[in-house]
Amino acid sequence: MEILKVQAGEAIARQKDKVNMWYLIQEGKVAQKFGFSEVILGKNAIIGILESDTFMCDYIVKEDATFMVFSCTSIDELRAILAKQEKTRGLFIHSAIEQKHNILCLYSELFSKVNKYHVFLENIFEEYKNICTAYGIE
């Protein structure tokens, strides 16, 4: 485990980078960006904990941050970390649950927006059909 300090604007990880380290945020904020959406991660969030072999998102530091960095390239390394540091176990579990909750909330919000957009498009299409019918256009 090592300590890493990163300035605002720098990337911790980019989408499709190989996951070989996990980053526990000690201070600062990091934007977890995917597409046009982002989730802000703060103290005790762990970058990499919800990923598989590659990062699914970009992680950009929003305000100067300090991280505890854990090498984590295999399940055996994770087991070793959790076996050695009892305090870390609870923190890892809590962080994983909180981050999963944040992602599910974002998905729910996006799902709602997509549904509203779908209804809007259906209404516009119905109006288009009505106009076409009124003017005798096939």
PDB file of C-alpha atoms in Angstrom, residues 110-128:
ATOM      1  CA  LEU A 110     -31.308   7.710 -16.739  1.00  0.00           C
ATOM      2  CA  PHE A 111     -34.085   5.131 -17.162  1.00  0.00           C
ATOM      3  CA  SER A 112     -36.657   7.756 -16.163  1.00  0.00           C
ATOM      4  CA  LYS A 113     -35.224  10.268 -18.640  1.00  0.00           C
ATOM      5  CA  VAL A 114     -35.218   7.687 -21.443  1.00  0.00           C
ATOM      6  CA  ASN A 115     -38.852   6.824 -20.706  1.00  0.00           C
ATOM      7  CA  LYS A 116     -39.835  10.495 -20.828  1.00  0.00           C
ATOM      8  CA  TYR A 117     -37.976  10.916 -24.112  1.00  0.00           C
ATOM      9  CA  HIS A 118     -39.709   7.820 -25.511  1.00  0.00           C
ATOM     10  CA  VAL A 119     -43.144   9.229 -24.607  1.00  0.00           C
ATOM     11  CA  PHE A 120     -42.176  12.568 -26.176  1.00  0.00           C
ATOM     12  CA  LEU A 121     -41.155  10.824 -29.420  1.00  0.00           C
ATOM     13  CA  GLU A 122     -44.361   8.771 -29.485  1.00  0.00           C
ATOM     14  CA  ASN A 123     -46.411  11.974 -29.138  1.00  0.00           C
ATOM     15  CA  ILE A 124     -44.450  13.739 -31.877  1.00  0.00           C
ATOM     16  CA  PHE A 125     -44.904  10.727 -34.159  1.00  0.00           C
ATOM     17  CA  GLU A 126     -48.664  10.715 -33.517  1.00  0.00           C
ATOM     18  CA  GLU A 127     -48.805  14.433 -34.367  1.00  0.00           C
ATOM     19  CA  TYR A 128     -46.807  13.733 -37.537  1.00  0.00           C
TER      20      TYR A 128
END
